[in-house]
Coordinates of C-alpha atoms in Angstrom, one line a residue:
M12 CA 9.9 2.4 7.0
Q13 CA 7.8 5.6 7.1
N14 CA 4.8 6.6 9.2
I15 CA 1.4 6.8 7.7
Y16 CA -1.7 8.5 9.2
Y17 CA -5.5 8.5 8.7
E18 CA -5.5 12.2 8.8
V19 CA -3.1 15.1 9.3
G20 CA -5.3 17.9 10.3
S21 CA -4.4 17.2 13.9
L22 CA -0.8 17.2 13.1
D23 CA -1.2 20.7 11.4
K24 CA -3.1 22.0 14.5
R25 CA -0.2 20.7 16.8
C26 CA 2.1 23.0 14.7
Y27 CA 0.0 25.9 15.2
E28 CA -0.4 25.4 18.9
Q29 CA 2.9 23.9 20.1
F30 CA 5.4 25.4 17.6
A31 CA 3.7 28.8 16.9
L32 CA 3.8 28.0 13.1
S33 CA 1.0 29.8 11.4
E34 CA -1.3 28.3 8.7
D35 CA 0.3 30.8 6.3
L36 CA 3.8 29.6 7.1
L37 CA 2.9 25.9 6.5
M38 CA 1.2 26.8 3.2
E39 CA 4.3 28.6 2.1
H40 CA 6.3 25.5 2.7
A41 CA 3.7 23.5 0.9
A42 CA 4.0 25.8 -2.2
L43 CA 7.8 25.6 -2.0
A44 CA 7.7 21.8 -2.1
L45 CA 5.5 21.8 -5.3
E46 CA 7.9 24.4 -6.7
K47 CA 10.8 22.1 -6.1
E48 CA 9.2 19.3 -8.0
I49 CA 8.9 21.6 -11.0
T50 CA 12.2 23.3 -10.9
K51 CA 14.2 20.0 -10.6
T52 CA 12.6 18.7 -13.8
F53 CA 11.6 21.6 -16.1
D54 CA 13.7 24.4 -17.5
K55 CA 12.8 28.1 -17.0
N56 CA 10.1 29.4 -19.1
S57 CA 8.3 26.2 -19.3
S58 CA 4.5 26.5 -19.3
V59 CA 2.8 25.6 -16.0
L60 CA -1.0 25.2 -15.7
I61 CA -2.2 25.4 -12.1
V62 CA -5.9 24.5 -11.5
S63 CA -6.9 25.7 -8.0
G64 CA -9.9 24.8 -6.0
M65 CA -12.0 26.9 -3.5
G66 CA -10.3 25.7 -0.3
N67 CA -6.8 25.5 1.2
N68 CA -5.6 22.9 -1.3
G69 CA -6.4 25.6 -3.9
A70 CA -4.6 28.1 -1.9
D71 CA -1.5 26.0 -2.0
G72 CA -1.8 26.0 -5.9
I73 CA -2.3 29.9 -5.8
A74 CA 0.8 30.3 -3.6
L75 CA 2.7 28.1 -6.1
A76 CA 1.8 30.5 -9.0
R77 CA 3.2 33.4 -7.1
L78 CA 6.6 31.5 -6.5
L79 CA 6.9 30.4 -10.2
Y80 CA 5.8 33.9 -11.5
K81 CA 8.4 35.4 -14.0
T82 CA 10.6 32.2 -13.9
Y83 CA 7.9 30.1 -15.6
D84 CA 5.1 30.8 -17.9
V85 CA 2.4 30.5 -15.3
K86 CA -1.3 30.1 -16.0
L87 CA -3.6 30.1 -13.0
Y88 CA -7.1 28.7 -13.5
I89 CA -9.7 29.1 -10.7
P90 CA -13.0 27.5 -11.8
F91 CA -15.0 28.1 -8.6
E92 CA -15.7 30.9 -6.1
L93 CA -13.1 30.9 -3.5
K94 CA -14.3 30.1 0.1
S95 CA -11.2 29.6 2.2
P96 CA -9.8 32.8 3.7
M97 CA -6.3 31.6 3.0
A98 CA -7.3 31.0 -0.7
K99 CA -8.6 34.5 -0.8
L100 CA -5.4 35.9 0.7
Q101 CA -3.1 33.9 -1.7
L102 CA -5.2 35.2 -4.7
K103 CA -4.8 38.8 -3.6
R104 CA -1.1 38.4 -3.4
A105 CA -0.9 36.8 -6.8
E106 CA -3.1 39.4 -8.4
L107 CA -1.0 42.2 -7.0
L108 CA 2.1 40.5 -8.4
G109 CA 0.5 40.2 -11.9
V110 CA 0.0 36.4 -12.1
N111 CA -1.8 35.5 -15.3
L112 CA -5.3 34.2 -14.5
I113 CA -7.0 32.4 -17.5
N114 CA -10.6 31.7 -18.1
E115 CA -10.2 28.4 -20.1
L116 CA -8.1 25.3 -19.6
Q117 CA -4.9 25.2 -21.7
E118 CA -2.4 22.3 -22.2
C119 CA 1.0 23.1 -20.8
D120 CA 4.3 21.3 -20.2
V121 CA 3.3 20.9 -16.5
I122 CA -0.2 20.6 -14.9
V123 CA -0.7 21.1 -11.1
D124 CA -3.9 19.7 -9.7
S125 CA -4.8 21.6 -6.5
L126 CA -8.6 21.4 -6.8
F127 CA -9.3 19.1 -3.8
G128 CA -7.1 17.7 -1.1
S129 CA -7.2 14.5 1.0
G130 CA -10.3 15.7 3.0
L131 CA -12.7 15.3 0.1
K132 CA -15.8 13.8 1.5
R133 CA -18.3 14.0 -1.4
D134 CA -18.7 13.1 -5.1
L135 CA -17.2 15.4 -7.6
N136 CA -19.8 17.7 -9.3
E137 CA -20.3 17.7 -13.1
A138 CA -18.1 20.7 -13.6
S139 CA -15.3 19.2 -11.5
Q140 CA -15.5 16.0 -13.5
K141 CA -15.3 17.9 -16.7
I142 CA -12.2 19.6 -15.6
I143 CA -10.4 16.4 -14.5
E144 CA -11.4 14.6 -17.8
T145 CA -9.9 17.5 -19.7
L146 CA -6.7 17.5 -17.7
N147 CA -6.3 13.8 -18.1
S148 CA -6.5 14.1 -21.8
Y149 CA -3.5 16.4 -22.0
N150 CA -0.1 15.1 -22.8
S151 CA 1.6 16.9 -19.9
Y152 CA 3.7 16.1 -16.8
K153 CA 1.0 16.0 -14.0
I154 CA 1.5 16.9 -10.4
A155 CA -1.2 16.4 -7.7
C156 CA -1.2 18.8 -4.7
D157 CA -1.6 16.6 -1.5
I158 CA -3.7 13.9 -3.4
P159 CA -5.2 13.6 -6.9
T160 CA -8.5 15.2 -7.2
G161 CA -11.3 12.6 -7.1
I162 CA -9.8 10.4 -4.4
D163 CA -11.7 11.0 -1.2
F164 CA -10.5 10.8 2.5
K165 CA -10.9 7.0 2.5
G166 CA -8.9 6.5 -0.7
D167 CA -12.0 5.7 -2.7
I168 CA -12.9 7.1 -6.2
S169 CA -16.7 7.6 -6.8
T170 CA -16.5 8.9 -10.4
L171 CA -13.1 9.6 -11.8
A172 CA -9.7 11.0 -10.6
F173 CA -6.7 12.9 -11.7
F174 CA -3.9 10.8 -13.2
A175 CA -0.7 12.2 -11.5
D176 CA 2.9 11.3 -12.4
V177 CA 3.9 12.6 -8.9
T178 CA 1.9 13.5 -5.8
V179 CA 3.2 15.9 -3.4
T180 CA 1.5 15.2 -0.2
M181 CA 1.5 17.7 2.6
G182 CA 3.3 17.0 5.9
A183 CA 2.9 13.2 6.1
L184 CA 1.7 10.2 4.3
K185 CA -2.0 9.4 4.4
T186 CA -3.8 6.0 4.2
S187 CA -5.9 7.5 1.3
L188 CA -2.8 7.3 -0.9
F189 CA -2.3 3.6 -0.3
T190 CA -5.6 2.0 -1.2
D191 CA -5.7 -0.4 -4.2
T192 CA -8.1 2.1 -5.9
A193 CA -5.8 5.0 -5.6
K194 CA -2.6 3.1 -6.8
D195 CA -2.9 3.8 -10.5
Y196 CA -3.5 7.6 -9.8
V197 CA -1.0 8.7 -7.3
G198 CA 2.3 8.2 -9.2
E199 CA 5.5 8.7 -7.3
I200 CA 4.7 10.1 -3.8
V201 CA 6.7 12.9 -2.3
V202 CA 6.2 14.2 1.2
A203 CA 6.4 18.0 1.6
N204 CA 8.2 19.5 4.6
L205 CA 5.9 22.1 6.1
G206 CA 8.4 24.1 8.2
V207 CA 9.7 21.4 10.6
Q208 CA 11.4 18.0 10.0
R209 CA 9.0 15.0 9.6
E210 CA 10.2 13.6 13.0
V211 CA 8.9 16.8 14.6
Y212 CA 5.7 17.2 12.6
E213 CA 4.8 13.6 12.9
T214 CA 3.5 11.8 16.1
K215 CA 3.2 8.2 17.2
T216 CA 1.3 5.9 14.8
D217 CA 0.6 2.3 14.2
L218 CA 0.6 2.5 10.4
F219 CA 3.8 2.1 8.3
L220 CA 5.0 2.2 4.8
L221 CA 7.5 -0.5 4.1
E222 CA 10.6 0.4 2.1
K223 CA 13.3 -1.8 0.4
E224 CA 15.6 -1.4 3.4
D225 CA 13.0 -3.3 5.5
L226 CA 13.7 -6.5 3.6
K227 CA 15.9 -8.9 5.7
L228 CA 17.1 -11.6 3.4
P229 CA 18.1 -15.0 4.9
F230 CA 21.8 -14.8 4.2
R231 CA 23.9 -17.8 5.3
D232 CA 26.5 -16.0 7.3
K233 CA 27.1 -18.9 9.6
K234 CA 29.9 -21.2 8.3
N235 CA 29.7 -24.0 10.8
A236 CA 26.4 -25.2 9.5
H237 CA 24.5 -28.1 7.8
K238 CA 21.2 -28.4 6.0
G239 CA 19.3 -28.9 9.3
T240 CA 20.6 -25.4 10.5
F241 CA 18.3 -23.7 7.9
G242 CA 15.1 -25.4 8.8
H243 CA 12.8 -28.0 7.4
L244 CA 9.5 -26.8 5.9
N245 CA 6.6 -29.3 5.4
V246 CA 4.1 -28.2 2.6
V247 CA 0.8 -29.9 2.7
I248 CA -0.3 -30.9 -0.8
G249 CA -4.0 -31.2 -1.6
S250 CA -6.2 -32.1 -4.7
K251 CA -4.5 -29.3 -6.8
K252 CA -1.1 -30.6 -6.4
G253 CA 0.6 -28.0 -8.5
A254 CA 0.0 -25.1 -6.0
G255 CA 1.8 -27.1 -3.2
V256 CA 4.8 -28.0 -5.5
I257 CA 5.2 -24.3 -6.5
A258 CA 5.1 -23.3 -2.8
A259 CA 7.7 -26.2 -2.1
K260 CA 10.0 -25.0 -4.8
A261 CA 9.9 -21.3 -3.8
A262 CA 10.6 -22.3 -0.1
F263 CA 13.7 -24.3 -1.1
G264 CA 15.0 -21.5 -3.4
F265 CA 14.6 -19.0 -0.5
G266 CA 17.0 -20.7 1.8
A267 CA 15.1 -23.5 3.6
G268 CA 17.6 -26.2 4.3
L269 CA 15.1 -29.0 3.8
V270 CA 11.7 -28.9 2.1
S271 CA 9.1 -31.9 2.2
V272 CA 5.6 -32.2 0.9
I273 CA 3.0 -34.1 2.8
C274 CA 0.9 -36.1 0.4
H275 CA -0.6 -39.7 0.5
E276 CA -0.3 -40.2 -3.3
C277 CA 2.8 -40.3 -5.3
V278 CA 3.8 -36.9 -6.6
D279 CA 6.2 -36.0 -9.4
L280 CA 8.7 -33.7 -7.6
P281 CA 12.0 -32.1 -8.4
Y282 CA 14.9 -34.2 -6.9
H283 CA 15.5 -31.7 -4.2
I284 CA 12.1 -31.8 -2.7
M285 CA 11.2 -34.9 -0.4
Q286 CA 7.8 -36.5 0.2
T287 CA 6.3 -37.7 3.3
H288 CA 2.9 -38.9 4.6
N289 CA 3.0 -37.2 8.0
L290 CA 4.8 -34.3 9.6
S291 CA 8.6 -34.8 9.6
E292 CA 10.1 -35.3 13.0
N293 CA 12.5 -32.4 12.4
C294 CA 10.0 -30.2 10.8
T295 CA 10.4 -26.4 11.8
A296 CA 7.4 -25.0 10.0
V297 CA 4.2 -25.9 8.0
A298 CA 2.6 -24.4 5.0
L299 CA -0.9 -25.5 4.0
G300 CA -4.1 -24.4 2.3
M301 CA -2.8 -23.8 -1.2
G302 CA -4.7 -26.0 -3.7
L303 CA -6.0 -28.1 -0.7
G304 CA -9.5 -28.9 -2.0
I305 CA -11.0 -31.9 -0.3
Y306 CA -9.0 -33.0 2.8
D307 CA -9.0 -35.3 5.7
E308 CA -10.4 -33.1 8.6
K309 CA -8.7 -35.0 11.4
E310 CA -5.3 -34.8 9.7
I311 CA -5.6 -31.0 9.0
E312 CA -6.9 -30.5 12.6
N313 CA -3.7 -32.2 14.0
I314 CA -1.5 -30.1 11.9
L315 CA -3.3 -26.8 13.0
Q316 CA -3.1 -27.9 16.6
S317 CA 0.6 -28.4 16.5
K318 CA 2.9 -25.7 18.0
L319 CA 4.9 -25.4 14.7
P320 CA 5.0 -21.9 12.9
T321 CA 2.4 -22.1 10.2
I322 CA 1.3 -20.2 7.2
I323 CA -2.2 -20.8 5.9
D324 CA -3.4 -19.8 2.4
A325 CA -6.4 -20.3 0.1
D326 CA -9.0 -22.9 0.7
L327 CA -8.9 -23.0 4.4
F328 CA -10.2 -19.5 4.6
Y329 CA -13.6 -20.8 3.8
E330 CA -13.7 -23.5 6.5
D331 CA -14.7 -23.3 10.2
I332 CA -11.6 -25.6 10.9
I333 CA -9.3 -22.5 10.4
K334 CA -10.5 -21.2 13.8
I335 CA -8.3 -23.8 15.5
A336 CA -5.2 -21.9 14.5
L337 CA -6.3 -18.3 15.2
Q338 CA -5.3 -18.2 18.8
K339 CA -1.7 -18.5 17.9
E340 CA 1.0 -16.7 15.8
V341 CA -0.1 -18.2 12.5
V342 CA 0.4 -16.3 9.2
L343 CA -2.7 -15.9 7.0
T344 CA -2.2 -14.8 3.3
P345 CA -5.7 -14.3 1.9
H346 CA -6.5 -12.3 -1.3
P347 CA -9.6 -10.1 -0.9
K348 CA -12.3 -12.7 -1.8
E349 CA -10.8 -15.2 0.6
F350 CA -10.5 -12.4 3.4
C351 CA -14.3 -11.7 2.9
A352 CA -15.0 -15.5 3.4
L353 CA -12.6 -15.5 6.5
L354 CA -14.5 -12.5 7.9
K355 CA -17.7 -14.3 7.5
V356 CA -16.4 -17.6 9.0
C357 CA -15.2 -15.6 12.0
E358 CA -18.6 -13.9 12.2
L359 CA -17.0 -10.4 12.0
A360 CA -18.6 -9.3 8.7
D361 CA -20.6 -10.4 5.8
I362 CA -19.4 -8.3 2.9
K363 CA -18.6 -8.4 -0.8
V364 CA -15.1 -7.7 -2.2
K365 CA -16.2 -4.3 -3.5
E366 CA -17.0 -3.3 0.2
L367 CA -13.8 -4.6 1.4
Q368 CA -11.7 -2.8 -1.2
K369 CA -13.3 0.4 -0.1
N370 CA -12.4 -0.2 3.5
R371 CA -9.3 -2.4 3.6
F372 CA -7.7 -0.7 6.6
K373 CA -11.0 -0.9 8.4
Y374 CA -11.6 -4.6 8.1
V375 CA -7.9 -5.4 8.7
E376 CA -8.2 -3.6 12.0
I377 CA -11.5 -5.3 12.8
F378 CA -9.9 -8.8 12.3
C379 CA -6.6 -8.1 14.1
K380 CA -8.5 -6.7 17.2
K381 CA -10.3 -10.1 17.6
Y382 CA -7.2 -12.1 16.7
P383 CA -4.2 -10.1 17.9
K384 CA -1.7 -13.0 17.7
V385 CA -2.4 -13.7 14.0
V386 CA -0.2 -12.1 11.3
L387 CA -2.6 -11.2 8.5
L388 CA -1.2 -10.6 5.1
L389 CA -4.0 -9.2 2.8
K390 CA -2.9 -9.3 -0.8
G391 CA -3.8 -6.7 -3.2
A392 CA -2.2 -4.0 -5.3
N393 CA -0.9 -2.7 -2.1
V394 CA -0.4 -5.5 0.4
L395 CA -1.5 -4.9 4.0
I396 CA 0.5 -6.8 6.6
A397 CA -1.0 -6.7 10.2
Q398 CA -0.6 -8.0 13.6
D399 CA -2.5 -6.6 16.7
E400 CA -2.7 -2.9 16.4
K401 CA 0.2 -2.4 13.7
I402 CA -0.4 -2.4 10.0
F403 CA 2.5 -2.2 7.4
V404 CA 1.9 -1.4 3.7
N405 CA 3.9 -2.9 0.9
T406 CA 3.5 -0.8 -2.3
F407 CA 6.0 -2.6 -4.5
G408 CA 3.5 -5.0 -6.1
S409 CA 2.8 -5.0 -9.8
A410 CA 0.7 -6.5 -12.4
V411 CA 3.5 -9.0 -13.1
L412 CA 2.2 -10.9 -10.1
S413 CA -1.4 -11.1 -11.5
K414 CA -1.3 -14.7 -12.6
G415 CA -2.0 -18.2 -11.2
G416 CA 0.8 -19.5 -8.8
S417 CA 2.0 -16.1 -7.5
G418 CA 0.2 -16.6 -4.3
D419 CA 1.6 -20.1 -3.9
V420 CA 5.1 -18.7 -4.4
L421 CA 4.5 -16.1 -1.6
G422 CA 3.2 -18.8 0.7
G423 CA 6.5 -20.8 0.1
L424 CA 8.6 -17.8 0.8
V425 CA 6.8 -17.1 4.1
G426 CA 7.1 -20.8 5.0
S427 CA 10.8 -20.9 4.2
L428 CA 11.5 -17.8 6.6
L429 CA 9.3 -19.4 9.3
A430 CA 11.3 -22.7 9.0
Q431 CA 14.6 -20.6 9.1
G432 CA 13.6 -19.1 12.5
Y433 CA 12.0 -15.8 11.4
K434 CA 9.2 -14.5 13.8
P435 CA 5.9 -14.6 12.0
L436 CA 5.6 -10.9 11.5
A437 CA 9.1 -10.6 10.2
A438 CA 8.6 -13.6 7.9
A439 CA 5.5 -12.0 6.4
I440 CA 7.1 -8.6 5.8
S441 CA 10.4 -9.9 4.3
A442 CA 8.7 -12.5 2.2
S443 CA 6.1 -10.0 0.9
L444 CA 8.9 -7.5 0.0
A445 CA 11.1 -10.1 -1.6
H446 CA 8.1 -11.3 -3.7
A447 CA 7.1 -7.9 -4.9
I448 CA 10.5 -6.5 -5.5
A449 CA 11.6 -9.5 -7.5
A450 CA 8.6 -9.3 -9.6
S451 CA 9.0 -5.6 -10.3
N452 CA 12.6 -6.4 -11.4
Y453 CA 11.5 -9.1 -13.8
K454 CA 11.9 -8.5 -17.5
K455 CA 10.6 -11.0 -19.9
I456 CA 11.6 -10.8 -23.5
I457 CA 8.8 -12.1 -25.7
T458 CA 10.0 -13.7 -29.0
L459 CA 7.6 -14.5 -31.8

């Protein structure tokens, strides 16, 4: 996994003060990282349009123009008066060299957006919006410097943003790159080395980006085993029975040795799924909430009070009864609307989904501070998995998962790993990764 930060200005400052690395030197490495993205993909003499803003993000773009000069057909467009001393210095160097400054936007093979960086704290003005609209209309390969223009320091977009094929972010990963809003704009994310290796540049953090290598699958390496060796998950089935059945099937397919559904009515089940009226004696984990609907409060209360590893989803996030489970290492898997309901039930916030989506990291932190034992898995375009002070981001999700039943499958996967002995945080991380990666690999052939 990789480190993520809310901001990197303090990391840049640390380079200046502790390692005697100048601002100029860091900027040179930023420009070199941008150059590398172009030279690895495009032949010499390809046309490159660089749109530079008035600050240090713009200065990175101007420095890039100098590096590409004579090897590529560089066109440098500076729409606003420069304010940053570094931007002015970089422009002086570029002009002395003879870099081609243009007065109008031109479609090129490559477009580099270096208008505004990750520190943007205001809405784009009309002129900036018009520039971004024009750039987005071009059929060019698009590179964003640090972050696509229009995405602010919180990862929100107030008007519009630059659509990048790749974002070369400077120094380290930022949370603003990993909001649900930003996901369609950032493209592939590459971290630029600013003069020292990342392990030197970076400092301790509690935010992490998950990678495929963080997936720990439940391989059956033990030969002397029986079905009980791999756990027994109980799935509570409610009024919408299909949700629980989907979860049970997913759990069995993900390695649980035994899976039973708890239901007082006869349910049409696959032959490998058992049915019971109460918790099984050899139960090792419980999954409930999916499709629960109307329920027997005393029965659910007894289950929530048990010491069994538990994953809770869906309907229970709207009910006060869920508070019974929040003092133990339970796994919660809400989608945004459900998490808003949970925040209200827990008297932490009364917000709408729009407000949550603008501040996902903030509200996850608020919840986990009050309930440090709980493992929270907040669904979304980028899944946030958190416990206590640590937050992990899973970016592998795709629109393939945007259909009924996907959340039930995820609940079953988490429950399966809990039943097999995974710790709650490890179960949530590996189940989420498996769920998203499997979906991203799915190719369905539609025949008419």
